[in-house]
Structures are given as C-alpha cells and as structure tokens.
C-alpha cells in the first residue's frame, strides 16, 4: 500500500457510513455511536413549480426537458402537495432506481454532511444477496460521480455481527419488507445458506390495517385533522377535517397511512412468548391506544394475534428461517452459529420478538446445542445494527488498508469491488 493510502488512517479519517434499507437510509460518520441522519427510503416526485423554487428542496434537473421536482427527507415528504407521487428507490433489498438514489445522496452531502464528497472515504452496507452488477454500479457512482477518495462495500449481516462483538453469528434481520437469516463465519457470509421471507414490518402494517378496518376504526392520519374533541373510550370520534389541497396522490396518502399503522404496531402490537393461545393472551393487561382523530380504546388479545403471523407460518416464520439457515451450513459451524444468534432490524423491536425467536429455536435446535441469543436492549442498537457495525469497522486501524482507493480504481476499474469486498 502506498504512503498516500495511509492518509485514511488515524482519528481524522472522517469516513462516512451509509446503510441503505427499505424503511430508511442511515448515514453518519464512522466512530459515532448513532447515525447523523435517518432518511426515509422514498422520494417525493412532483411537478416543478416555477414560483416555489426554494433552496430547501432538490431542484429539477439541469436539463431543460425535465419538469420534475424531488422532495427528500421527512420534512419535505410529509407536506401535503398536489400531484406529488411517493416512489421508493429500493427493491428486494437492493438499489433499483438509481436516479432517485442519486437525489438522496446529493441531499446527504448538501444538507446532512454539509461537506464535499471528495473529502470522505465511504463505507456502504449491502444485502447478502446483492448482485455483481449492482455492486459495480455503486462503486462506479461513488468513485466517479462523487469522487470519493476511497470506497468499500460490506454485507449488512457481517456489520450487524460486528456491532454485537461477533465475527461468527447467525444474523436474524427483520426489517420493513422482509426477514432474513444470514450465517456469518469469521466475517464472511455463507451465501449458500441465506434464507429470507417477505414477512416484515410492512406485512405487519397490512395485517394491522385489515384488522382496524374490520373494526370500523377511522384511520384518518394526522395531516387530515384540524382539531379534535376529547371523548370517552370507544365513543365515535368528533374531529374537524383539515382543508387539504386537491389532487393528493394515492401513493402519498398510502405512505402517510403507513406512518400511522407503524405507530400503532410499535405501541400496541406484541409477540407472545409461546404460540398464540387466547386464554394466555387474555391474562396479559390490555394496551390503550389513541388514534390521531381522538378515538381511543383498549386492545387485548388481538394485539398478540396480529404479530403471530411473523412466527406461526410453517415455512416463513422467523424460527423456521433461522433453523433452516443453520441446517444448510456445514456441520462443524452449526454449534458456533447457534451459540451466537444476533437479532437486528427495526421490526425486531416488537416487544417479545427476541424471546419468541429464542423459544422457537430451542424447540428446533438439536438437544446438545448451547443456544445464545444476542439482542441489544437499546432500540438504537437494534434498529441501526448494521450502521453501528460499519461505524466500528470504518474506524479500526487494521481496516484502513482494505479500502478501494480512487487510485486503485483508476488503475483497474470497477471489477476491484469483486476482488476486494467479499
């Protein structure tokens, strides 16, 4: 490694860590405890309005033909605007819409980091099943368009294991769009044994929505309410609707409704430690929840039944995924994987998630196994597991020789990423 390569070493690296997911993109400096920004993984795309071209939103492209305006981050997306469509740039754990993704990266450098991209090495996390094409494209984008001095790509399961102090672990990651079990051995993903299912936070939101609508509960999100009256429990809500601009798109309304459902599921929904049984669930105290329109009531056993679908599915339940994944690994690593099962991802924050996974795995693991669950208690550590692992990795001295430097990239191109980033 040349002398210039050592410039990234030491405390003043200023490396940035990006952790893209379906719910949000986490960004921040290596060595920090938490990300600096947690930006929703969607972009609002609306017609450009020549009058309202304030500096805060990303302006339309420089090409004269483009008439779209892009809105990034919560404060801009959550405003009711006519004809603004909400689009995600992620699909199946990978970046799909690169144009929208670039808008978000532009926003990150302009508003979050507030510094030029050429000064900061960049560490990106990626899903365990990311394809070569995507990896090369990301490398090319960061090193050519953003001119970063150095770049590196790591599997998010490896980072989540590092964040919990493990180089070998079975990482059970339950996020917005899917739950996956990824075995990591000595810092490398055993890709033949990666198992994933489409049951995640969004699926749970859908279950909550069906349930609440079947109870005829009015789901008007906060943006549609001007004022509300205090009412008794289970009384019909009395509220004044807000006057909204016309032509609000369906995608934006769905997005806002999803926010309400996510709040409900994090406040009320819980996972039972044993498979769902009405009698057991009925003995646990009910949880009180108030909707934005003022309607409020207690939720009893049904709040456990909603979460049950993440576990009782005979093929896709979280316990089944984890044991299937271990079963596909070599016999000699199975014990060490069962000995450190790392639970991560925003959806794993459901109360009781880790306990239930522990119980399901104990029933499925061979009797001579020592099962150990590692689930960080703090919500931050679990939500941002992969990001924190990236923050640790990016600031370790021995890692500094592993970066793909811009110099190496110029010499041997984007194929470097397959060689240097496992």
mmCIF file of C-alpha atoms in Angstrom:
data_model
loop_
_atom_site.group_PDB
_atom_site.id
_atom_site.type_symbol
_atom_site.label_atom_id
_atom_site.label_comp_id
_atom_site.label_asym_id
_atom_site.label_seq_id
_atom_site.Cartn_x
_atom_site.Cartn_y
_atom_site.Cartn_z
ATOM 1 C CA UNK A 1 0.000 0.000 0.000
ATOM 2 C CA UNK A 2 1.452 3.363 -0.956
ATOM 3 C CA UNK A 3 2.105 6.145 1.539
ATOM 4 C CA UNK A 4 -0.900 8.026 0.195
ATOM 5 C CA UNK A 5 -3.035 5.039 1.194
ATOM 6 C CA UNK A 6 -2.263 5.664 4.854
ATOM 7 C CA UNK A 7 -3.893 9.065 4.736
ATOM 8 C CA UNK A 8 -7.206 7.433 5.638
ATOM 9 C CA UNK A 9 -5.754 6.094 8.893
ATOM 10 C CA UNK A 10 -5.882 7.596 12.346
ATOM 11 C CA UNK A 11 -8.633 9.525 14.064
ATOM 12 C CA UNK A 12 -9.228 12.196 11.462
ATOM 13 C CA UNK A 13 -10.430 9.846 8.706
ATOM 14 C CA UNK A 14 -13.885 11.361 8.574
ATOM 15 C CA UNK A 15 -15.160 8.249 6.808
ATOM 16 C CA UNK A 16 -18.894 8.186 6.108
ATOM 17 C CA UNK A 17 -21.022 5.101 6.650
ATOM 18 C CA UNK A 18 -24.159 4.552 4.520
ATOM 19 C CA UNK A 19 -26.623 1.806 5.410
ATOM 20 C CA UNK A 20 -29.493 1.675 2.892
ATOM 21 C CA UNK A 21 -32.673 -0.195 3.814
ATOM 22 C CA UNK A 22 -36.289 -0.344 2.682
ATOM 23 C CA UNK A 23 -37.533 1.848 5.503
ATOM 24 C CA UNK A 24 -34.736 4.371 5.619
ATOM 25 C CA UNK A 25 -31.148 5.188 4.699
ATOM 26 C CA UNK A 26 -28.859 5.611 7.702
ATOM 27 C CA UNK A 27 -25.915 7.984 7.252
ATOM 28 C CA UNK A 28 -23.230 9.240 9.579
ATOM 29 C CA UNK A 29 -19.552 9.409 10.436
ATOM 30 C CA UNK A 30 -17.517 6.340 11.378
ATOM 31 C CA UNK A 31 -16.677 6.354 15.122
ATOM 32 C CA UNK A 32 -20.045 7.878 16.035
ATOM 33 C CA UNK A 33 -22.469 5.880 18.189
ATOM 34 C CA UNK A 34 -25.508 6.587 16.061
ATOM 35 C CA UNK A 35 -26.184 7.767 12.508
ATOM 36 C CA UNK A 36 -26.340 11.509 11.901
ATOM 37 C CA UNK A 37 -29.442 11.124 9.750
ATOM 38 C CA UNK A 38 -32.131 8.519 9.202
ATOM 39 C CA UNK A 39 -33.712 9.429 5.858
ATOM 40 C CA UNK A 40 -36.857 7.663 4.559
ATOM 41 C CA UNK A 41 -36.123 5.417 1.547
ATOM 42 C CA UNK A 42 -38.676 7.198 -0.571
ATOM 43 C CA UNK A 43 -38.574 10.329 -2.684
ATOM 44 C CA UNK A 44 -41.494 12.611 -3.443
ATOM 45 C CA UNK A 45 -41.656 13.348 -7.153
ATOM 46 C CA UNK A 46 -43.865 16.268 -8.119
ATOM 47 C CA UNK A 47 -44.246 18.708 -10.982
ATOM 48 C CA UNK A 48 -41.806 21.597 -10.746
ATOM 49 C CA UNK A 49 -43.490 24.813 -9.746
ATOM 50 C CA UNK A 50 -41.540 27.774 -11.141
ATOM 51 C CA UNK A 51 -42.828 30.046 -8.384
ATOM 52 C CA UNK A 52 -41.918 27.927 -5.380
ATOM 53 C CA UNK A 53 -38.311 27.102 -6.148
ATOM 54 C CA UNK A 54 -36.932 27.466 -2.642
ATOM 55 C CA UNK A 55 -33.430 26.203 -1.881
ATOM 56 C CA UNK A 56 -34.553 23.532 0.529
ATOM 57 C CA UNK A 57 -35.884 21.061 -1.982
ATOM 58 C CA UNK A 58 -33.759 19.472 -4.626
ATOM 59 C CA UNK A 59 -34.376 21.499 -7.734
ATOM 60 C CA UNK A 60 -35.301 19.943 -11.022
ATOM 61 C CA UNK A 61 -32.523 18.521 -13.144
ATOM 62 C CA UNK A 62 -30.431 20.935 -15.108
ATOM 63 C CA UNK A 63 -31.736 19.510 -18.369
ATOM 64 C CA UNK A 64 -34.325 21.857 -19.754
ATOM 65 C CA UNK A 65 -36.675 18.967 -20.571
ATOM 66 C CA UNK A 66 -37.079 17.754 -17.008
ATOM 67 C CA UNK A 67 -40.086 19.236 -15.241
ATOM 68 C CA UNK A 68 -39.958 17.169 -12.052
ATOM 69 C CA UNK A 69 -39.033 18.339 -8.615
ATOM 70 C CA UNK A 70 -37.747 15.929 -5.979
ATOM 71 C CA UNK A 71 -38.538 16.061 -2.287
ATOM 72 C CA UNK A 72 -36.186 14.219 0.068
ATOM 73 C CA UNK A 73 -36.399 13.602 3.839
ATOM 74 C CA UNK A 74 -39.308 13.643 6.264
ATOM 75 C CA UNK A 75 -39.900 17.385 6.491
ATOM 76 C CA UNK A 76 -40.405 17.696 2.731
ATOM 77 C CA UNK A 77 -42.172 14.394 2.067
ATOM 78 C CA UNK A 78 -44.775 14.815 4.808
ATOM 79 C CA UNK A 79 -46.181 18.029 3.364
ATOM 80 C CA UNK A 80 -49.470 17.634 1.517
ATOM 81 C CA UNK A 81 -48.686 18.690 -2.055
ATOM 82 C CA UNK A 82 -50.847 18.251 -5.141
ATOM 83 C CA UNK A 83 -49.628 15.609 -7.635
ATOM 84 C CA UNK A 84 -46.630 14.526 -5.564
ATOM 85 C CA UNK A 85 -46.027 10.793 -6.052
ATOM 86 C CA UNK A 86 -44.057 8.800 -3.476
ATOM 87 C CA UNK A 87 -41.528 6.429 -5.039
ATOM 88 C CA UNK A 88 -39.036 4.081 -3.418
ATOM 89 C CA UNK A 89 -35.589 3.509 -4.886
ATOM 90 C CA UNK A 90 -35.203 0.094 -3.219
ATOM 91 C CA UNK A 91 -36.424 -3.286 -4.406
ATOM 92 C CA UNK A 92 -35.793 -6.645 -2.771
ATOM 93 C CA UNK A 93 -33.046 -5.254 -0.539
ATOM 94 C CA UNK A 94 -31.130 -3.734 -3.461
ATOM 95 C CA UNK A 95 -30.994 -0.277 -5.013
ATOM 96 C CA UNK A 96 -33.185 -0.260 -8.092
ATOM 97 C CA UNK A 97 -33.976 3.312 -9.089
ATOM 98 C CA UNK A 98 -30.525 4.881 -9.356
ATOM 99 C CA UNK A 99 -31.742 8.341 -10.384
ATOM 100 C CA UNK A 100 -33.815 8.725 -7.218
ATOM 101 C CA UNK A 101 -30.995 7.242 -5.162
ATOM 102 C CA UNK A 102 -28.602 9.887 -6.511
ATOM 103 C CA UNK A 103 -31.057 12.609 -5.485
ATOM 104 C CA UNK A 104 -30.905 11.293 -1.923
ATOM 105 C CA UNK A 105 -27.092 11.099 -1.936
ATOM 106 C CA UNK A 106 -26.957 14.690 -3.252
ATOM 107 C CA UNK A 107 -29.222 15.699 -0.370
ATOM 108 C CA UNK A 108 -26.993 13.883 2.137
ATOM 109 C CA UNK A 109 -23.869 15.758 1.059
ATOM 110 C CA UNK A 110 -25.657 19.109 0.814
ATOM 111 C CA UNK A 111 -27.752 19.024 3.988
ATOM 112 C CA UNK A 112 -26.521 16.288 6.328
ATOM 113 C CA UNK A 113 -22.760 16.160 5.894
ATOM 114 C CA UNK A 114 -22.541 19.708 4.519
ATOM 115 C CA UNK A 115 -19.158 18.969 3.012
ATOM 116 C CA UNK A 116 -17.766 17.874 -0.342
ATOM 117 C CA UNK A 117 -17.809 14.170 -1.130
ATOM 118 C CA UNK A 118 -14.152 14.237 -2.186
ATOM 119 C CA UNK A 119 -13.008 14.584 1.439
ATOM 120 C CA UNK A 120 -14.641 11.491 2.919
ATOM 121 C CA UNK A 121 -13.974 7.795 2.294
ATOM 122 C CA UNK A 122 -17.330 5.967 2.051
ATOM 123 C CA UNK A 123 -18.324 2.607 3.520
ATOM 124 C CA UNK A 124 -21.590 1.145 2.184
ATOM 125 C CA UNK A 125 -23.580 -1.769 3.545
ATOM 126 C CA UNK A 126 -25.366 -4.109 1.133
ATOM 127 C CA UNK A 127 -27.751 -7.041 1.428
ATOM 128 C CA UNK A 128 -26.270 -10.535 1.460
ATOM 129 C CA UNK A 129 -27.852 -11.320 -1.916
ATOM 130 C CA UNK A 130 -26.752 -8.159 -3.724
ATOM 131 C CA UNK A 131 -25.745 -8.888 -7.337
ATOM 132 C CA UNK A 132 -22.428 -8.111 -9.002
ATOM 133 C CA UNK A 133 -23.985 -5.679 -11.444
ATOM 134 C CA UNK A 134 -25.358 -3.518 -8.615
ATOM 135 C CA UNK A 135 -22.137 -3.608 -6.626
ATOM 136 C CA UNK A 136 -20.096 -2.424 -9.594
ATOM 137 C CA UNK A 137 -22.591 0.284 -10.398
ATOM 138 C CA UNK A 138 -22.483 1.648 -6.850
ATOM 139 C CA UNK A 139 -18.670 1.586 -6.865
ATOM 140 C CA UNK A 140 -18.655 3.434 -10.166
ATOM 141 C CA UNK A 141 -21.189 6.002 -8.944
ATOM 142 C CA UNK A 142 -19.323 6.825 -5.735
ATOM 143 C CA UNK A 143 -15.836 6.907 -7.238
ATOM 144 C CA UNK A 144 -16.701 8.677 -10.491
ATOM 145 C CA UNK A 145 -19.646 10.957 -9.865
ATOM 146 C CA UNK A 146 -18.867 11.760 -6.226
ATOM 147 C CA UNK A 147 -15.056 11.375 -6.464
ATOM 148 C CA UNK A 148 -14.735 9.808 -3.033
ATOM 149 C CA UNK A 149 -11.086 9.183 -2.039
ATOM 150 C CA UNK A 150 -11.810 5.570 -1.035
ATOM 151 C CA UNK A 151 -14.744 3.176 -1.069
ATOM 152 C CA UNK A 152 -15.742 -0.135 0.490
ATOM 153 C CA UNK A 153 -18.778 -2.437 0.460
ATOM 154 C CA UNK A 154 -19.689 -4.825 3.288
ATOM 155 C CA UNK A 155 -22.613 -7.192 3.786
ATOM 156 C CA UNK A 156 -25.028 -5.777 6.359
ATOM 157 C CA UNK A 157 -25.231 -9.104 8.233
ATOM 158 C CA UNK A 158 -21.462 -9.015 8.808
ATOM 159 C CA UNK A 159 -21.752 -5.470 10.140
ATOM 160 C CA UNK A 160 -24.615 -6.395 12.464
ATOM 161 C CA UNK A 161 -22.488 -9.241 13.841
ATOM 162 C CA UNK A 162 -19.535 -6.857 14.351
ATOM 163 C CA UNK A 163 -21.799 -4.394 16.145
ATOM 164 C CA UNK A 164 -22.539 -7.161 18.651
ATOM 165 C CA UNK A 165 -18.877 -8.107 19.006
ATOM 166 C CA UNK A 166 -19.040 -11.302 16.941
ATOM 167 C CA UNK A 167 -17.202 -12.442 13.815
ATOM 168 C CA UNK A 168 -19.248 -15.658 13.639
ATOM 169 C CA UNK A 169 -23.009 -15.415 14.126
ATOM 170 C CA UNK A 170 -26.385 -16.264 12.711
ATOM 171 C CA UNK A 171 -27.875 -12.854 11.949
ATOM 172 C CA UNK A 172 -31.673 -12.744 12.024
ATOM 173 C CA UNK A 173 -32.598 -9.412 10.478
ATOM 174 C CA UNK A 174 -36.246 -8.403 10.468
ATOM 175 C CA UNK A 175 -36.795 -5.190 8.545
ATOM 176 C CA UNK A 176 -39.576 -3.436 6.680
ATOM 177 C CA UNK A 177 -40.027 -5.688 3.670
ATOM 178 C CA UNK A 178 -38.502 -8.976 4.734
ATOM 179 C CA UNK A 179 -36.972 -11.076 7.463
ATOM 180 C CA UNK A 180 -33.755 -12.923 6.681
ATOM 181 C CA UNK A 181 -31.424 -15.381 8.393
ATOM 182 C CA UNK A 182 -27.804 -14.968 7.281
ATOM 183 C CA UNK A 183 -24.989 -17.132 8.670
ATOM 184 C CA UNK A 184 -21.685 -15.258 9.086
ATOM 185 C CA UNK A 185 -18.472 -17.229 9.670
ATOM 186 C CA UNK A 186 -15.247 -15.424 10.578
ATOM 187 C CA UNK A 187 -16.536 -12.233 8.977
ATOM 188 C CA UNK A 188 -17.713 -13.850 5.729
ATOM 189 C CA UNK A 189 -21.297 -14.562 4.713
ATOM 190 C CA UNK A 190 -22.036 -18.207 3.895
ATOM 191 C CA UNK A 191 -24.117 -17.259 0.901
ATOM 192 C CA UNK A 192 -25.417 -20.739 0.095
ATOM 193 C CA UNK A 193 -27.324 -20.767 3.398
ATOM 194 C CA UNK A 194 -29.012 -17.358 3.272
ATOM 195 C CA UNK A 195 -32.779 -17.684 3.806
ATOM 196 C CA UNK A 196 -35.323 -14.885 3.535
ATOM 197 C CA UNK A 197 -39.059 -14.415 3.707
ATOM 198 C CA UNK A 198 -41.304 -11.491 2.738
ATOM 199 C CA UNK A 199 -42.793 -11.172 6.236
ATOM 200 C CA UNK A 200 -41.562 -7.941 7.805
ATOM 201 C CA UNK A 201 -42.817 -4.667 9.221
ATOM 202 C CA UNK A 202 -44.824 -3.750 6.119
ATOM 203 C CA UNK A 203 -46.617 -7.101 6.165
ATOM 204 C CA UNK A 204 -47.492 -6.489 9.817
ATOM 205 C CA UNK A 205 -48.761 -2.991 8.956
ATOM 206 C CA UNK A 206 -51.034 -4.593 6.381
ATOM 207 C CA UNK A 207 -52.367 -7.043 8.990
ATOM 208 C CA UNK A 208 -52.991 -4.127 11.388
ATOM 209 C CA UNK A 209 -54.787 -2.208 8.692
ATOM 210 C CA UNK A 210 -57.111 -5.129 7.830
ATOM 211 C CA UNK A 211 -57.867 -5.646 11.493
ATOM 212 C CA UNK A 212 -58.562 -1.976 12.299
ATOM 213 C CA UNK A 213 -60.726 -1.568 9.197
ATOM 214 C CA UNK A 214 -62.684 -4.690 10.111
ATOM 215 C CA UNK A 215 -63.391 -2.998 13.481
ATOM 216 C CA UNK A 216 -64.625 0.090 11.576
ATOM 217 C CA UNK A 217 -61.992 2.312 13.160
ATOM 218 C CA UNK A 218 -61.481 5.519 11.198
ATOM 219 C CA UNK A 219 -57.839 5.756 10.102
ATOM 220 C CA UNK A 220 -57.513 9.442 9.278
ATOM 221 C CA UNK A 221 -53.815 10.365 9.587
ATOM 222 C CA UNK A 222 -52.725 13.498 11.439
ATOM 223 C CA UNK A 223 -52.420 15.587 8.260
ATOM 224 C CA UNK A 224 -56.196 15.418 7.704
ATOM 225 C CA UNK A 225 -57.206 16.678 11.148
ATOM 226 C CA UNK A 226 -57.532 20.341 12.084
ATOM 227 C CA UNK A 227 -58.881 19.876 15.630
ATOM 228 C CA UNK A 228 -60.482 17.123 17.729
ATOM 229 C CA UNK A 229 -62.632 16.824 20.837
ATOM 230 C CA UNK A 230 -61.830 14.781 23.916
ATOM 231 C CA UNK A 231 -64.205 11.814 24.007
ATOM 232 C CA UNK A 232 -64.908 8.792 26.184
ATOM 233 C CA UNK A 233 -63.392 5.432 25.347
ATOM 234 C CA UNK A 234 -64.912 3.779 22.248
ATOM 235 C CA UNK A 235 -67.133 6.818 21.527
ATOM 236 C CA UNK A 236 -67.324 7.945 17.908
ATOM 237 C CA UNK A 237 -64.523 10.380 17.113
ATOM 238 C CA UNK A 238 -65.504 14.057 16.848
ATOM 239 C CA UNK A 239 -62.974 15.990 14.798
ATOM 240 C CA UNK A 240 -62.805 18.798 12.254
ATOM 241 C CA UNK A 241 -61.185 17.713 8.979
ATOM 242 C CA UNK A 242 -58.445 19.933 7.649
ATOM 243 C CA UNK A 243 -58.809 21.608 4.286
ATOM 244 C CA UNK A 244 -56.322 19.867 2.013
ATOM 245 C CA UNK A 245 -55.049 20.788 -1.433
ATOM 246 C CA UNK A 246 -56.737 18.951 -4.285
ATOM 247 C CA UNK A 247 -55.105 16.183 -6.331
ATOM 248 C CA UNK A 248 -53.288 14.455 -3.476
ATOM 249 C CA UNK A 249 -51.903 11.255 -4.956
ATOM 250 C CA UNK A 250 -52.865 7.796 -3.731
ATOM 251 C CA UNK A 251 -49.195 6.877 -3.190
ATOM 252 C CA UNK A 252 -48.687 9.808 -0.817
ATOM 253 C CA UNK A 253 -51.857 9.033 1.160
ATOM 254 C CA UNK A 254 -50.804 5.387 1.448
ATOM 255 C CA UNK A 255 -47.382 6.473 2.662
ATOM 256 C CA UNK A 256 -48.868 8.704 5.370
ATOM 257 C CA UNK A 257 -51.300 5.973 6.416
ATOM 258 C CA UNK A 258 -48.345 3.592 6.745
ATOM 259 C CA UNK A 259 -46.814 6.008 9.261
ATOM 260 C CA UNK A 260 -49.968 5.813 11.395
ATOM 261 C CA UNK A 261 -50.024 2.000 11.213
ATOM 262 C CA UNK A 262 -46.343 1.784 12.157
ATOM 263 C CA UNK A 263 -47.017 3.900 15.219
ATOM 264 C CA UNK A 264 -49.905 1.625 16.157
ATOM 265 C CA UNK A 265 -47.870 -1.540 15.752
ATOM 266 C CA UNK A 266 -44.974 -0.211 17.803
ATOM 267 C CA UNK A 267 -47.310 0.984 20.580
ATOM 268 C CA UNK A 268 -49.847 -1.819 20.770
ATOM 269 C CA UNK A 269 -48.728 -4.976 18.969
ATOM 270 C CA UNK A 270 -46.757 -7.558 20.937
ATOM 271 C CA UNK A 271 -45.411 -11.073 20.365
ATOM 272 C CA UNK A 272 -46.439 -13.820 22.785
ATOM 273 C CA UNK A 273 -43.573 -15.914 24.114
ATOM 274 C CA UNK A 274 -45.472 -19.128 23.341
ATOM 275 C CA UNK A 275 -47.609 -19.888 20.267
ATOM 276 C CA UNK A 276 -50.816 -17.852 20.321
ATOM 277 C CA UNK A 277 -53.426 -19.022 22.774
ATOM 278 C CA UNK A 278 -56.482 -16.896 23.504
ATOM 279 C CA UNK A 279 -56.547 -17.739 27.210
ATOM 280 C CA UNK A 280 -52.899 -16.865 27.823
ATOM 281 C CA UNK A 281 -53.224 -13.645 25.804
ATOM 282 C CA UNK A 282 -56.363 -12.612 27.686
ATOM 283 C CA UNK A 283 -54.487 -12.666 31.010
ATOM 284 C CA UNK A 284 -51.993 -10.038 29.870
ATOM 285 C CA UNK A 285 -53.077 -6.423 30.529
ATOM 286 C CA UNK A 286 -54.588 -4.606 27.563
ATOM 287 C CA UNK A 287 -52.826 -1.647 25.962
ATOM 288 C CA UNK A 288 -54.545 1.683 25.466
ATOM 289 C CA UNK A 289 -54.084 3.481 22.150
ATOM 290 C CA UNK A 290 -55.465 6.755 20.821
ATOM 291 C CA UNK A 291 -55.766 7.398 17.075
ATOM 292 C CA UNK A 292 -54.994 10.807 15.548
ATOM 293 C CA UNK A 293 -58.688 11.654 15.269
ATOM 294 C CA UNK A 294 -59.180 11.302 19.030
ATOM 295 C CA UNK A 295 -60.799 7.860 19.043
ATOM 296 C CA UNK A 296 -59.279 5.615 21.714
ATOM 297 C CA UNK A 297 -59.766 2.143 23.142
ATOM 298 C CA UNK A 298 -58.028 -0.785 24.851
ATOM 299 C CA UNK A 299 -56.539 -3.559 22.727
ATOM 300 C CA UNK A 300 -56.462 -7.000 24.333
ATOM 301 C CA UNK A 301 -55.640 -10.469 22.935
ATOM 302 C CA UNK A 302 -55.989 -9.292 19.312
ATOM 303 C CA UNK A 303 -52.732 -7.345 19.553
ATOM 304 C CA UNK A 304 -50.875 -10.649 20.056
ATOM 305 C CA UNK A 305 -52.747 -12.341 17.264
ATOM 306 C CA UNK A 306 -51.548 -9.718 14.765
ATOM 307 C CA UNK A 307 -47.865 -10.403 15.462
ATOM 308 C CA UNK A 308 -48.342 -14.170 15.466
ATOM 309 C CA UNK A 309 -48.221 -14.248 11.660
ATOM 310 C CA UNK A 310 -44.479 -13.449 11.810
ATOM 311 C CA UNK A 311 -43.821 -16.716 13.661
ATOM 312 C CA UNK A 312 -46.540 -19.296 13.128
ATOM 313 C CA UNK A 313 -46.111 -19.560 9.371
ATOM 314 C CA UNK A 314 -44.899 -23.130 8.864
ATOM 315 C CA UNK A 315 -42.354 -22.171 6.180
ATOM 316 C CA UNK A 316 -41.666 -18.482 6.666
ATOM 317 C CA UNK A 317 -41.786 -17.995 10.437
ATOM 318 C CA UNK A 318 -38.663 -16.394 11.915
ATOM 319 C CA UNK A 319 -37.748 -19.542 13.884
ATOM 320 C CA UNK A 320 -38.097 -21.718 10.783
ATOM 321 C CA UNK A 321 -35.899 -19.377 8.758
ATOM 322 C CA UNK A 322 -33.147 -19.418 11.352
ATOM 323 C CA UNK A 323 -33.097 -23.192 11.809
ATOM 324 C CA UNK A 324 -33.305 -23.795 8.036
ATOM 325 C CA UNK A 325 -30.347 -21.483 7.502
ATOM 326 C CA UNK A 326 -28.198 -23.258 10.108
ATOM 327 C CA UNK A 327 -29.223 -26.610 8.641
ATOM 328 C CA UNK A 328 -27.789 -25.596 5.259
ATOM 329 C CA UNK A 329 -24.353 -24.863 6.754
ATOM 330 C CA UNK A 330 -21.538 -27.354 7.360
ATOM 331 C CA UNK A 331 -21.992 -29.439 10.485
ATOM 332 C CA UNK A 332 -18.844 -28.033 12.096
ATOM 333 C CA UNK A 333 -20.060 -24.417 12.117
ATOM 334 C CA UNK A 334 -23.597 -25.145 13.327
ATOM 335 C CA UNK A 335 -22.739 -25.126 17.016
ATOM 336 C CA UNK A 336 -20.949 -21.790 16.787
ATOM 337 C CA UNK A 337 -23.883 -20.271 14.858
ATOM 338 C CA UNK A 338 -26.427 -21.429 17.441
ATOM 339 C CA UNK A 339 -24.034 -20.090 20.070
ATOM 340 C CA UNK A 340 -24.481 -16.535 18.792
ATOM 341 C CA UNK A 341 -27.791 -15.663 17.178
ATOM 342 C CA UNK A 342 -27.820 -11.911 16.579
ATOM 343 C CA UNK A 343 -31.227 -10.238 16.336
ATOM 344 C CA UNK A 344 -31.323 -6.970 14.414
ATOM 345 C CA UNK A 345 -33.578 -4.811 12.221
ATOM 346 C CA UNK A 346 -36.331 -2.321 13.064
ATOM 347 C CA UNK A 347 -39.128 -4.898 13.063
ATOM 348 C CA UNK A 348 -37.343 -6.964 15.732
ATOM 349 C CA UNK A 349 -38.155 -4.134 18.160
ATOM 350 C CA UNK A 350 -41.647 -5.547 18.565
ATOM 351 C CA UNK A 351 -41.918 -6.376 22.267
ATOM 352 C CA UNK A 352 -41.317 -10.109 22.751
ATOM 353 C CA UNK A 353 -39.767 -10.717 19.303
ATOM 354 C CA UNK A 354 -36.379 -11.954 20.560
ATOM 355 C CA UNK A 355 -37.905 -14.038 23.378
ATOM 356 C CA UNK A 356 -40.241 -15.814 20.984
ATOM 357 C CA UNK A 357 -37.446 -16.449 18.477
ATOM 358 C CA UNK A 358 -35.385 -17.888 21.319
ATOM 359 C CA UNK A 359 -38.183 -20.263 22.278
ATOM 360 C CA UNK A 360 -38.839 -21.359 18.695
ATOM 361 C CA UNK A 361 -35.155 -22.034 18.115
ATOM 362 C CA UNK A 362 -34.812 -24.016 21.336
ATOM 363 C CA UNK A 363 -37.541 -26.318 20.058
ATOM 364 C CA UNK A 364 -35.827 -26.746 16.706
ATOM 365 C CA UNK A 365 -32.158 -26.880 17.657
ATOM 366 C CA UNK A 366 -30.546 -30.263 18.433
ATOM 367 C CA UNK A 367 -30.737 -31.105 22.132
ATOM 368 C CA UNK A 368 -26.966 -30.859 22.706
ATOM 369 C CA UNK A 369 -26.802 -27.245 21.446
ATOM 370 C CA UNK A 370 -25.978 -24.262 23.628
ATOM 371 C CA UNK A 371 -28.282 -21.603 22.223
ATOM 372 C CA UNK A 372 -27.381 -17.980 22.875
ATOM 373 C CA UNK A 373 -29.452 -15.053 21.657
ATOM 374 C CA UNK A 374 -27.738 -11.708 21.315
ATOM 375 C CA UNK A 375 -30.287 -8.940 21.081
ATOM 376 C CA UNK A 376 -29.162 -5.482 22.091
ATOM 377 C CA UNK A 377 -31.533 -3.997 24.643
ATOM 378 C CA UNK A 378 -31.490 -0.478 23.275
ATOM 379 C CA UNK A 379 -33.767 0.285 20.360
ATOM 380 C CA UNK A 380 -30.986 2.294 18.705
ATOM 381 C CA UNK A 381 -28.546 -0.625 18.680
ATOM 382 C CA UNK A 382 -31.111 -2.907 17.142
ATOM 383 C CA UNK A 383 -32.534 -0.501 14.586
ATOM 384 C CA UNK A 384 -29.148 0.666 13.426
ATOM 385 C CA UNK A 385 -27.220 -2.595 13.979
ATOM 386 C CA UNK A 386 -25.593 -2.707 10.559
ATOM 387 C CA UNK A 387 -24.791 1.007 10.627
ATOM 388 C CA UNK A 388 -23.075 0.749 14.018
ATOM 389 C CA UNK A 389 -21.027 -2.210 12.758
ATOM 390 C CA UNK A 390 -19.968 -0.053 9.806
ATOM 391 C CA UNK A 391 -19.054 2.769 12.147
ATOM 392 C CA UNK A 392 -16.847 0.399 14.164
ATOM 393 C CA UNK A 393 -15.252 -1.175 11.101
ATOM 394 C CA UNK A 394 -14.571 2.159 9.378
ATOM 395 C CA UNK A 395 -12.617 3.439 12.358
ATOM 396 C CA UNK A 396 -10.454 0.365 13.061
ATOM 397 C CA UNK A 397 -6.767 0.876 12.221
ATOM 398 C CA UNK A 398 -6.291 -2.541 10.586
ATOM 399 C CA UNK A 399 -9.220 -1.915 8.230
ATOM 400 C CA UNK A 400 -7.582 1.143 6.690
ATOM 401 C CA UNK A 401 -5.504 -0.899 4.227
ATOM 402 C CA UNK A 402 -8.637 -2.548 2.833
ATOM 403 C CA UNK A 403 -10.292 0.470 1.198
ATOM 404 C CA UNK A 404 -10.518 0.600 -2.599
ATOM 405 C CA UNK A 405 -8.681 3.870 -3.178
ATOM 406 C CA UNK A 406 -9.543 6.153 -6.086
ATOM 407 C CA UNK A 407 -6.048 5.431 -7.381
ATOM 408 C CA UNK A 408 -6.660 1.667 -7.491
ATOM 409 C CA UNK A 409 -9.992 2.299 -9.133
ATOM 410 C CA UNK A 410 -8.355 4.336 -11.889
ATOM 411 C CA UNK A 411 -5.837 1.574 -12.467
ATOM 412 C CA UNK A 412 -8.122 -1.434 -12.540
ATOM 413 C CA UNK A 413 -11.731 -0.203 -12.717
ATOM 414 C CA UNK A 414 -14.934 -1.302 -11.052
ATOM 415 C CA UNK A 415 -14.080 -5.016 -11.068
ATOM 416 C CA UNK A 416 -11.967 -4.201 -7.988
ATOM 417 C CA UNK A 417 -15.095 -4.442 -5.850
ATOM 418 C CA UNK A 418 -15.486 -8.175 -6.505
ATOM 419 C CA UNK A 419 -11.859 -8.765 -5.623
ATOM 420 C CA UNK A 420 -11.539 -6.604 -2.525
ATOM 421 C CA UNK A 421 -15.015 -6.632 -0.956
ATOM 422 C CA UNK A 422 -16.095 -10.169 -0.022
#
